[in-house]
Short mmCIF file of C-alpha atoms and ligand atoms in Angstrom, two decimals:
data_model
loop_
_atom_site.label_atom_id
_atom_site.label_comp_id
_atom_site.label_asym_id
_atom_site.label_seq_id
_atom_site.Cartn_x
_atom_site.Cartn_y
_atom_site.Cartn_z
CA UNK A 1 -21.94 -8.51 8.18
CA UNK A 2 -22.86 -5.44 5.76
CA UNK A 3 -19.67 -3.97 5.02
CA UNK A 4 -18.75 -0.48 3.42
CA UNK A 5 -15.36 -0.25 1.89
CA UNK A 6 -14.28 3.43 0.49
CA UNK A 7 -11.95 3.85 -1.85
CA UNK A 8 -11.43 0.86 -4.65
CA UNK A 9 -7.45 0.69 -5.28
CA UNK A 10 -5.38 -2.00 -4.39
CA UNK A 11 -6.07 -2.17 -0.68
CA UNK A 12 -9.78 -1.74 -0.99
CA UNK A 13 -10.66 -3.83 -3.84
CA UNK A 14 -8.33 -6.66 -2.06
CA UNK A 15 -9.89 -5.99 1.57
CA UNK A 16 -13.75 -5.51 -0.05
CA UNK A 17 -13.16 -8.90 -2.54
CA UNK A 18 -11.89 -11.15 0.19
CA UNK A 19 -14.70 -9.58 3.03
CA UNK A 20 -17.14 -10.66 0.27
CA UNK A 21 -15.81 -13.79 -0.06
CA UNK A 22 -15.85 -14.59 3.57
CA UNK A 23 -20.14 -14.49 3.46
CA UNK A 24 -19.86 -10.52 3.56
CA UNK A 25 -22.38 -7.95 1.97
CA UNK A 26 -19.42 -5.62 0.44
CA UNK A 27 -20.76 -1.86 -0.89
CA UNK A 28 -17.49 -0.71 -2.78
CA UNK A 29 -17.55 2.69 -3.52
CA UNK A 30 -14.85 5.09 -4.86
CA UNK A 31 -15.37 8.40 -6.60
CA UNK A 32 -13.52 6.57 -9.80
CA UNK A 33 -16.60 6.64 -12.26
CA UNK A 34 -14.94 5.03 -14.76
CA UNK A 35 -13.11 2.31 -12.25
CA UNK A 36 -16.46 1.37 -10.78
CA UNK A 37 -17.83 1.15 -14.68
CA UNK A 38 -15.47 -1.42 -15.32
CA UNK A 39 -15.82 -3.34 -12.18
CA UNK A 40 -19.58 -3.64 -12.82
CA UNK A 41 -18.40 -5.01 -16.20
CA UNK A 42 -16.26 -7.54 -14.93
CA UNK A 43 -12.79 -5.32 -15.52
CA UNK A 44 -10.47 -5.47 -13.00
CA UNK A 45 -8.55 -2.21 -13.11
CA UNK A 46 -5.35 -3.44 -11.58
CA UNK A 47 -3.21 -6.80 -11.85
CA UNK A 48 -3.01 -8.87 -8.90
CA UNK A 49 -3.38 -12.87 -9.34
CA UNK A 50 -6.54 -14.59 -8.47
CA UNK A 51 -7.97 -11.17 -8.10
CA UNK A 52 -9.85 -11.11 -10.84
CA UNK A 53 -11.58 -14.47 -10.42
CA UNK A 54 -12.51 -13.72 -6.84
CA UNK A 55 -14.37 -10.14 -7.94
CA UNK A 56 -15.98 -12.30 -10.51
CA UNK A 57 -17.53 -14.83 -8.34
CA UNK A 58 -18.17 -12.44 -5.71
CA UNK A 59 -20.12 -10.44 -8.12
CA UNK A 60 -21.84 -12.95 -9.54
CA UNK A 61 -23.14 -14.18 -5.57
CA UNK A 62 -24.11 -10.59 -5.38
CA UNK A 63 -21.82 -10.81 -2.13
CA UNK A 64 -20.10 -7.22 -3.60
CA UNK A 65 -21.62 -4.09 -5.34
CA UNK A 66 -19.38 -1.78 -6.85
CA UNK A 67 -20.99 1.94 -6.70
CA UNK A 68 -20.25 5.58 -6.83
CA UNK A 69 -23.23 6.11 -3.98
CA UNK A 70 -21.61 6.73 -0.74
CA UNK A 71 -25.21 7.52 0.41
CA UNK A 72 -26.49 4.14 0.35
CA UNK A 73 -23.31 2.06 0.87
CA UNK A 74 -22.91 3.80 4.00
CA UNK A 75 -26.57 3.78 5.33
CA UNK A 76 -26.78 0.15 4.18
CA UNK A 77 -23.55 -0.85 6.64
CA UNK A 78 -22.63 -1.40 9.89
CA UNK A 79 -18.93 -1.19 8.90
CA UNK A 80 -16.96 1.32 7.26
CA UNK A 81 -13.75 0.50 5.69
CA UNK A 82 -11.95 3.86 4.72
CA UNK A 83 -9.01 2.49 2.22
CA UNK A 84 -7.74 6.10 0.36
CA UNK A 85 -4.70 6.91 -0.96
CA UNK A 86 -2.47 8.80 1.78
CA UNK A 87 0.69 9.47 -0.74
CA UNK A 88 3.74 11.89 0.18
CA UNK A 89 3.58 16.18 0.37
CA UNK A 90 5.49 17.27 -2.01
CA UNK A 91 7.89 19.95 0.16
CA UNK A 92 7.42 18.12 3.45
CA UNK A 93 7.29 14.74 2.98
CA UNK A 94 4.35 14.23 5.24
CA UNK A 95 1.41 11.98 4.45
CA UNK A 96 -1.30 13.62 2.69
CA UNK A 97 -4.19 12.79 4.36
CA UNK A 98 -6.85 15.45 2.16
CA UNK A 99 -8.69 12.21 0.71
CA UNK A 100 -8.99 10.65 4.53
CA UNK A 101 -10.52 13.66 6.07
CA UNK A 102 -12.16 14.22 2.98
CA UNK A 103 -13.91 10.75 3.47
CA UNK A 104 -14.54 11.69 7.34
CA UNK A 105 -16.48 15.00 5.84
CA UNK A 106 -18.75 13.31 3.43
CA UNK A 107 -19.40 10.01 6.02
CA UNK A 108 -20.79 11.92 8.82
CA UNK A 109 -23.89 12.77 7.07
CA UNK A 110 -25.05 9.35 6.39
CA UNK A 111 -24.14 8.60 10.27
CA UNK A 112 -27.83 7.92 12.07
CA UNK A 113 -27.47 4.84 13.34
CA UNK A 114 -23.91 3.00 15.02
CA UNK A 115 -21.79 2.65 12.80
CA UNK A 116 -17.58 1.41 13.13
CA UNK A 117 -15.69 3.32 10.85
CA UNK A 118 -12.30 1.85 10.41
CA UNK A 119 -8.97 3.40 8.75
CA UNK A 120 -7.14 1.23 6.92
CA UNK A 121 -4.96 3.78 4.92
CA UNK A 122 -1.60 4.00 6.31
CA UNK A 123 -1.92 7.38 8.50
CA UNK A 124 0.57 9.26 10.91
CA UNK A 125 -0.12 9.31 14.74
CA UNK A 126 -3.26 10.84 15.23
CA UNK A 127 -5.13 10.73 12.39
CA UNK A 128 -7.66 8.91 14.21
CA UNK A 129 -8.45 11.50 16.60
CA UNK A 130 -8.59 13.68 13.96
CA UNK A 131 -10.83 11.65 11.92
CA UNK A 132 -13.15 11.30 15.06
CA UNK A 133 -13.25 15.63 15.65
CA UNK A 134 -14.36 15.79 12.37
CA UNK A 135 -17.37 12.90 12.16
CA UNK A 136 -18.02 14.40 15.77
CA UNK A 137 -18.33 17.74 14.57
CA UNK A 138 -21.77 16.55 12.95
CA UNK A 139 -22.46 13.32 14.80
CA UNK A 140 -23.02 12.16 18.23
CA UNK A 141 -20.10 10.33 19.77
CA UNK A 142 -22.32 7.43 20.55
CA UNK A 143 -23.33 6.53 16.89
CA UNK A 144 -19.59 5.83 16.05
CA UNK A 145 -16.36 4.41 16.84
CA UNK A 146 -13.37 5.41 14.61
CA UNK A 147 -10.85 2.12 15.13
CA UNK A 148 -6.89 1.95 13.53
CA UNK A 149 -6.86 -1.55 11.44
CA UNK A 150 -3.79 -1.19 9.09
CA UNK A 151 -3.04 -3.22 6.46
CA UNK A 152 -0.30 -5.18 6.26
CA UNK A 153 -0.57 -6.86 2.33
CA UNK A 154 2.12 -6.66 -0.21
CA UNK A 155 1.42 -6.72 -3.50
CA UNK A 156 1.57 -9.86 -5.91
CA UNK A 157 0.71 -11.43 -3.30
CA UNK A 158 -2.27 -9.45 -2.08
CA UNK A 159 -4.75 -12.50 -1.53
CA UNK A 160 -2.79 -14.59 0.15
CA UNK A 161 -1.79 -11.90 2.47
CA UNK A 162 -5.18 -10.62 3.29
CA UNK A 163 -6.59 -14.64 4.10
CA UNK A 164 -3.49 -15.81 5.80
CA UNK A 165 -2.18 -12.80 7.42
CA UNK A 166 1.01 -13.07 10.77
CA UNK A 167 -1.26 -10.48 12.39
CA UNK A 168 -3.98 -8.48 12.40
CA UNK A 169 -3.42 -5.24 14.59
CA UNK A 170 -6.71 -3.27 15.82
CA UNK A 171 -6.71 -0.18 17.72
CA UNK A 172 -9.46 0.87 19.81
CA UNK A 173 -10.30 1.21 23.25
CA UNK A 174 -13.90 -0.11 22.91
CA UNK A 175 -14.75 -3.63 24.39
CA UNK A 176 -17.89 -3.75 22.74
CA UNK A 177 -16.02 -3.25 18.77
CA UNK A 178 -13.05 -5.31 19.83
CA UNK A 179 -15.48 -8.53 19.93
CA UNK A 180 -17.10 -6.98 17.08
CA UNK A 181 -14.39 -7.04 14.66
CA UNK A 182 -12.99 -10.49 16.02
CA UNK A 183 -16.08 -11.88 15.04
CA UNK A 184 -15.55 -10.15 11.45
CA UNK A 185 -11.93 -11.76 11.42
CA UNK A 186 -12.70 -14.69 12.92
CA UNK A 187 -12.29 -17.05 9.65
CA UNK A 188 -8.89 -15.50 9.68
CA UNK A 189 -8.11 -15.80 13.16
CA UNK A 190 -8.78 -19.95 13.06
CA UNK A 191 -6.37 -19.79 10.44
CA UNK A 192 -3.67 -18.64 12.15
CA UNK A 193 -3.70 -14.92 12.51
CA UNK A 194 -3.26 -13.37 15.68
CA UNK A 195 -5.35 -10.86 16.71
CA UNK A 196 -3.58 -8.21 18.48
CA UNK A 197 -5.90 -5.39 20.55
CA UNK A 198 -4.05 -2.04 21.11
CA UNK A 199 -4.53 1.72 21.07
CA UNK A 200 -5.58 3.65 18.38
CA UNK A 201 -1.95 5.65 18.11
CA UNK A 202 -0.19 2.92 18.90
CA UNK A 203 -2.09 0.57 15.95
CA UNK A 204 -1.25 3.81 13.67
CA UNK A 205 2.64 3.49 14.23
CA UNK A 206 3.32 0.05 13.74
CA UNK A 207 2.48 0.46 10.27
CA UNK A 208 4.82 2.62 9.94
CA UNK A 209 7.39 0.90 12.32
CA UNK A 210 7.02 -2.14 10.12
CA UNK A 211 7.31 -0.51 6.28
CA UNK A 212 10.57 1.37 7.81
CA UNK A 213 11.75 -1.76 9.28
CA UNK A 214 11.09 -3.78 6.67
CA UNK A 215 13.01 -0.94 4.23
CA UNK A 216 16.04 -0.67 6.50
CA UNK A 217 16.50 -4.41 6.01
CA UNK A 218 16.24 -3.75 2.00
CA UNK A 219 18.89 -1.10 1.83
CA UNK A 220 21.04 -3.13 4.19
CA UNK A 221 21.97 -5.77 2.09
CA UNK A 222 21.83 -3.57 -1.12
CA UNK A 223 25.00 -1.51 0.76
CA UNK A 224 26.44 -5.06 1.44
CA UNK A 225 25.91 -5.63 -1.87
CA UNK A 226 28.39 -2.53 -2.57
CA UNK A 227 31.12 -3.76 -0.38
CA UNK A 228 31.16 -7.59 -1.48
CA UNK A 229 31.20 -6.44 -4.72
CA UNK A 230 34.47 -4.07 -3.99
CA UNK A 231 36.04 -7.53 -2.32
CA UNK A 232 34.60 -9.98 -4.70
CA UNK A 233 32.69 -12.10 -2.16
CA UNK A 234 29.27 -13.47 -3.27
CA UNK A 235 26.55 -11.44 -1.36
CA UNK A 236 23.53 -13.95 -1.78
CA UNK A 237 25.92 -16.21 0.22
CA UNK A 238 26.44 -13.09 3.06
CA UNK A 239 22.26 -13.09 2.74
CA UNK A 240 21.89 -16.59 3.77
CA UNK A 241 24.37 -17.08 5.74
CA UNK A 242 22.68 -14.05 7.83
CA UNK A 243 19.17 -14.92 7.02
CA UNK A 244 19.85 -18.78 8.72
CA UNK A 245 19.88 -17.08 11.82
CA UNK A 246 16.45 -16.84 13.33
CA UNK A 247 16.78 -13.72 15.19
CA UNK A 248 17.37 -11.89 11.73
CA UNK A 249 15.60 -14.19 9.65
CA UNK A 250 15.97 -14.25 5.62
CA UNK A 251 12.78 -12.38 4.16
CA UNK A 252 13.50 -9.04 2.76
CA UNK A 253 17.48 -9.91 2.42
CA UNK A 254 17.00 -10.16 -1.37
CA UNK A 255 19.82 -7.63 -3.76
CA UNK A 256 18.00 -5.82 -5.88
CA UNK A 257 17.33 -2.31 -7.08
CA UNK A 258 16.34 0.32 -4.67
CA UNK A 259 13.34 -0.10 -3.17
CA UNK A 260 9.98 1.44 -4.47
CA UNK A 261 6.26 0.97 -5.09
CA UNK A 262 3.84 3.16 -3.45
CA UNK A 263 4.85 2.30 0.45
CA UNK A 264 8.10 2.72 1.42
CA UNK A 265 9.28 5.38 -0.34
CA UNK A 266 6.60 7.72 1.02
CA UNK A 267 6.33 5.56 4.49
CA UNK A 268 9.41 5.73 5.47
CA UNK A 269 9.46 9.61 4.38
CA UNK A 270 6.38 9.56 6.83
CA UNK A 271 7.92 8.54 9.65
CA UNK A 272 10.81 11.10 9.21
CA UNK A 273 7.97 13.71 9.56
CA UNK A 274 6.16 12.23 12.30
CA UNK A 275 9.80 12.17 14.21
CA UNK A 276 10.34 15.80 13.26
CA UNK A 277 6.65 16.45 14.62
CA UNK A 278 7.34 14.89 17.91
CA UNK A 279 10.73 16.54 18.00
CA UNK A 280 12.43 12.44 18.20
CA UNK A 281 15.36 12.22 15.75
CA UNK A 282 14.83 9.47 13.02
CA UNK A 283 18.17 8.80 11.75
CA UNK A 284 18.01 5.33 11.35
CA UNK A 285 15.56 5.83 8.57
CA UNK A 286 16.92 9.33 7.09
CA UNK A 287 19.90 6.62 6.61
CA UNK A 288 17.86 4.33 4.61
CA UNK A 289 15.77 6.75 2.59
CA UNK A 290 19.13 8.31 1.74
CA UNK A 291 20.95 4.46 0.99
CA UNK A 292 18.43 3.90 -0.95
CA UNK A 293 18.43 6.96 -3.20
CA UNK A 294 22.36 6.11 -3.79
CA UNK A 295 21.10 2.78 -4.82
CA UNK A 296 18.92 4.19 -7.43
CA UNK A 297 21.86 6.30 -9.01
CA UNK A 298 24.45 3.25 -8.24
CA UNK A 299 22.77 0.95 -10.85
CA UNK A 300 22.41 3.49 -13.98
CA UNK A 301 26.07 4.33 -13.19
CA UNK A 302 27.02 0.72 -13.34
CA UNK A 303 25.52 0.79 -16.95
CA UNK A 304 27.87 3.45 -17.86
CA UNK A 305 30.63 2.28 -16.58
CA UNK A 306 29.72 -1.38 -18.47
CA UNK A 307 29.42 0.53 -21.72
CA UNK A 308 32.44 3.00 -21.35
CA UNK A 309 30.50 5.68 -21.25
CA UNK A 310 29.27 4.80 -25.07
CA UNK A 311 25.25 4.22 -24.96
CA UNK A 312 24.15 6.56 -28.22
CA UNK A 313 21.65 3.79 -30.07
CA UNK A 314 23.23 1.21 -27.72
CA UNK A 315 19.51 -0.71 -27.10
CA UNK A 316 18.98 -1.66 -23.49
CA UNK A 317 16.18 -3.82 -22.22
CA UNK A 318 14.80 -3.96 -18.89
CA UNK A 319 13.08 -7.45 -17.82
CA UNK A 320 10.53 -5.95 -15.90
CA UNK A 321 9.57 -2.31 -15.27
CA UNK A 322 7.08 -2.34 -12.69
CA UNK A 323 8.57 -1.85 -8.77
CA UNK A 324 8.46 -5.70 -8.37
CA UNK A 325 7.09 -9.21 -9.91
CA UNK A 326 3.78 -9.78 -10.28
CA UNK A 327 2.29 -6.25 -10.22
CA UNK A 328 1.79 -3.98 -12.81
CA UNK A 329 2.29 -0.86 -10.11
CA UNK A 330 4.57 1.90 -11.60
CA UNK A 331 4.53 3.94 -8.66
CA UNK A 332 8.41 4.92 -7.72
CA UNK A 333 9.83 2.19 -9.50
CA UNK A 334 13.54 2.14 -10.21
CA UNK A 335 13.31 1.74 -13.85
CA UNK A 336 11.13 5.39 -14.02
CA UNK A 337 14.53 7.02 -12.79
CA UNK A 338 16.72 4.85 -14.29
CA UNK A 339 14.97 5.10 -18.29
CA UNK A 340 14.94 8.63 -18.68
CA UNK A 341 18.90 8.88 -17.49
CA UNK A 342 19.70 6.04 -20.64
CA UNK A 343 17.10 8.14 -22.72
CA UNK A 344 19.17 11.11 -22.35
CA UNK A 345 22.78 9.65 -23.17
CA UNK A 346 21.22 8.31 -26.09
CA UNK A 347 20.03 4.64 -25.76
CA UNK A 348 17.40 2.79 -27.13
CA UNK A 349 15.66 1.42 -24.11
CA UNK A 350 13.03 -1.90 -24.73
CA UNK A 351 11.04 -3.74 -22.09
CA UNK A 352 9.43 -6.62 -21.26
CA UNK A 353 6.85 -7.16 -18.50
CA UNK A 354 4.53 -9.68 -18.25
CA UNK A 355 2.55 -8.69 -15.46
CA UNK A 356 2.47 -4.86 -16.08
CA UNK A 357 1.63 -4.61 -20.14
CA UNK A 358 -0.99 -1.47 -19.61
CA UNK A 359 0.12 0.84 -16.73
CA UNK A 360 3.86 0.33 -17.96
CA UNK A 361 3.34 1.60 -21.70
CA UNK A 362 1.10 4.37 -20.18
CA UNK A 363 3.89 5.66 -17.35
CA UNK A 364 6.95 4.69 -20.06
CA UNK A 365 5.43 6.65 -23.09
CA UNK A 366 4.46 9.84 -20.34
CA UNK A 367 8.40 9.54 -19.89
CA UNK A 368 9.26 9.99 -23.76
CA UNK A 369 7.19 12.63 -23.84
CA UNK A 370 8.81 14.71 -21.27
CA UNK A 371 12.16 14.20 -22.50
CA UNK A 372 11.13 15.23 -25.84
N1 LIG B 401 -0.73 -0.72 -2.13
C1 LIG B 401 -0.28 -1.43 -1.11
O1 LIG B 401 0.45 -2.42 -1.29
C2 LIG B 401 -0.63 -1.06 0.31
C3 LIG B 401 -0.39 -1.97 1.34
C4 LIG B 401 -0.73 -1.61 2.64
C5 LIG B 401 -1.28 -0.35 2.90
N2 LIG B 401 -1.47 0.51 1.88
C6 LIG B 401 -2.08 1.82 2.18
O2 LIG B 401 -3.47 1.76 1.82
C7 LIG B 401 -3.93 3.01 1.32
C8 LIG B 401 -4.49 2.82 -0.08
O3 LIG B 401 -3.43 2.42 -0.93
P1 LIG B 401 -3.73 1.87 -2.41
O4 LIG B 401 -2.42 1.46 -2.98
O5 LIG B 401 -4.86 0.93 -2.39
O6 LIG B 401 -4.21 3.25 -3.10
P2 LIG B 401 -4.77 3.46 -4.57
O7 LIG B 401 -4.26 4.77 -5.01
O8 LIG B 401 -4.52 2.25 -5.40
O9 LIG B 401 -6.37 3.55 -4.35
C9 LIG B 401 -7.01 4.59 -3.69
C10 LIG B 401 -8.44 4.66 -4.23
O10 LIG B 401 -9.21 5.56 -3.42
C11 LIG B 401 -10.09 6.25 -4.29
N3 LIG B 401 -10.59 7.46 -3.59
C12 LIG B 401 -9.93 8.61 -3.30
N4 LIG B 401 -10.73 9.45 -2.63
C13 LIG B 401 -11.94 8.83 -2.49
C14 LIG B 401 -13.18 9.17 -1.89
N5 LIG B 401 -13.36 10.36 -1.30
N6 LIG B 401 -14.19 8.29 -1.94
C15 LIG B 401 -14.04 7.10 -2.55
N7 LIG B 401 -12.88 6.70 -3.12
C16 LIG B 401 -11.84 7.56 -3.11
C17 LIG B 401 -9.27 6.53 -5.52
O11 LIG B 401 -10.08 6.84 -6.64
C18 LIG B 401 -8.54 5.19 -5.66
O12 LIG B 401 -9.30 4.28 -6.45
C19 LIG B 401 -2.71 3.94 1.40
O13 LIG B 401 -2.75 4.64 2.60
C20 LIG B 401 -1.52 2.98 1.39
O14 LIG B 401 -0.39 3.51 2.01
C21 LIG B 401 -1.18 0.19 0.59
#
């Protein structure tokens, strides 16, 4: 099929790579000049593993073309994969969708023939309707179909994810697209995916259902954590003795710093919004958003407490900067509140991380600066 994918970050570039290498024609486009000059020279912007030797062959096949020209990519496909970033409002916490509708603006004039435009950027109840008043505005409702498809990867393990996924979720009403877009998943189905048809809201919220779920369990055992610690009890032993039972299961019961990256801290902040939208009370996940904050704060504190108090030129090194192993994404990591807090008491903070060299000197250095 002749795929369009917009927007070239870690979700496109994964979803556009691995459509490609599926026997895909994949136009990847983002407004990124300098992003899509170093994909056309073989750079892979971010750090994922095996990314980088998938792009490669892909590019080589000319199975993917990475381009600025939203013209042609989108006249040239019969799918359109919209794959923005939707990150947090600063005062309200909602998702900022500018760079969705923004996308949904500049699409509708290439729209003359049918064309499925799917969002794959996490986006709050309704988005979808929205995105379809605005192509609408310009283009018959008959030459498009705006579907709900998110994505459920993680990164460091984006590949793997995307091929072998539990689930893949579509939301649409349309018969016609539902067989459509099974046929486009179907080398993913026969591996073991199921594909589950619903509507377009209700595809919409289990995104967010999931990333809030998924961050509840997180901050759970990080406050059991708190309390085993108080008695003295091992809490990886509390983990799998809870994770052995099936109905709770033993993913996402790991200790560890608060929980970051750029999905459920602004995700589960989301969902608060969409609550206070719909006028339903979220306090299962204010609860979490605020655990997890007091996890954040709990660890630095713990370093003070381990150094009385003394850390002028004491030298501290993290193993690992980035929000998790094997990615180099900064984005609300732990370490970018924790460093400046040592900074300021005087320490001398060194890192190592193997997987995030670039983007953590770049984000660490822009934190020296502002303390200075
Ligand atoms: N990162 C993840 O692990 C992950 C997992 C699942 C879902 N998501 C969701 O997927 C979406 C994308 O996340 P990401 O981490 O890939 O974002 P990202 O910030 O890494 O990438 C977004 C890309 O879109 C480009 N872009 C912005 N406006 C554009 C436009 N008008 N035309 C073309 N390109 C444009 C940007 O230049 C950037 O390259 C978000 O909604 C996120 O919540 C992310």
């Amino acid at each position: 099929m002749k795929i369009c994918v917009i927007g070239t970050g870690y979700v496109g570039l994964v979803t556009g790579v691995c459509f490609a290498d599926l026997g895909n024609t994949v136009h990847c486009v983002d407004t990124d000049v300098h992003k899509i000059k170093k994909l056309n020279n073989s750079f892979v912007p971010i750090f994922e593993p095996g990314l980088e030797e998938l792009v490669k062959k892909c590019y080589k096949d000319k199975r993917l073309i990475f381009t600025t020209d939203l013209k042609k990519s989108v006249t040239r496909s019969d799918i359109i994969f919209v794959c923005v970033g939707t990150p947090s409002v600063k005062i309200s916490n909602s998702a900022n969708l500018k760079y969705v509708f923004k996308v949904a603006r500049d699409i509708r004039k290439y729209i003359k023939k049918f064309k499925i435009v799917i969002i794959k950027s996490t986006v709050p109840v309704t988005t979808g309707d929205k995105v379809e008043e605005i192509i609408n505005s310009k283009v018959r409702r008959k030459l498009f179909e705006v579907i709900s498809n998110p994505e459920f990867l993680r990164e460091g393990e984006a590949i793997r994810d995307f091929k072998y996924p539990d689930r893949i979720i579509i939301g649409t009403e349309n018969k016609k697209v539902t067989k459509i877009l099974a046929n486009l998943y179907e080398p993913i189905i026969r591996k073991g995916a199921i594909y589950f048809k619903t509507s377009r809201r209700s595809a919409e919220l289990i995104k967010y259902a999931s990333n809030a779920f998924l961050a509840t369990k997180i901050s759970f055992i990080n406050e059991l954590a708190n309390l085993c610690e108080k008695i003295g009890i091992n809490t990886e032993d509390i983990a799998i003795g809870m994770g052995l039972d099936k109905r709770i299961g033993s993913r996402f019961l790991r200790i560890g710093p608060a929980y970051g990256g750029s999905c459920f801290p602004k995700d589960t902040r989301a969902l608060v919004s969409i609550g206070k939208k719909f006028k339903a009370n979220m306090s299962i996940v204010r609860s979490v958003i605020k655990s997890n904050e007091n996890r954040r704060s709990l660890l630095t504190k713990r370093i003070y407490e381990i150094m009385s108090n003394k850390l002028k030129n004491k030298i501290i090194t993290f193993l690992g900067v980035t929000f998790k192993a094997n990615t180099d994404d900064m984005r609300m990591s732990s370490s970018l509140s924790m460093i400046p807090n040592l900074l300021k008491k005087g320490a001398i903070v060194r890192y190592c991380d193997p997987s995030g060299k670039k983007k953590s000197s770049i984000n660490i250095v822009k934190l020296v600066f502002i303390l200075m």
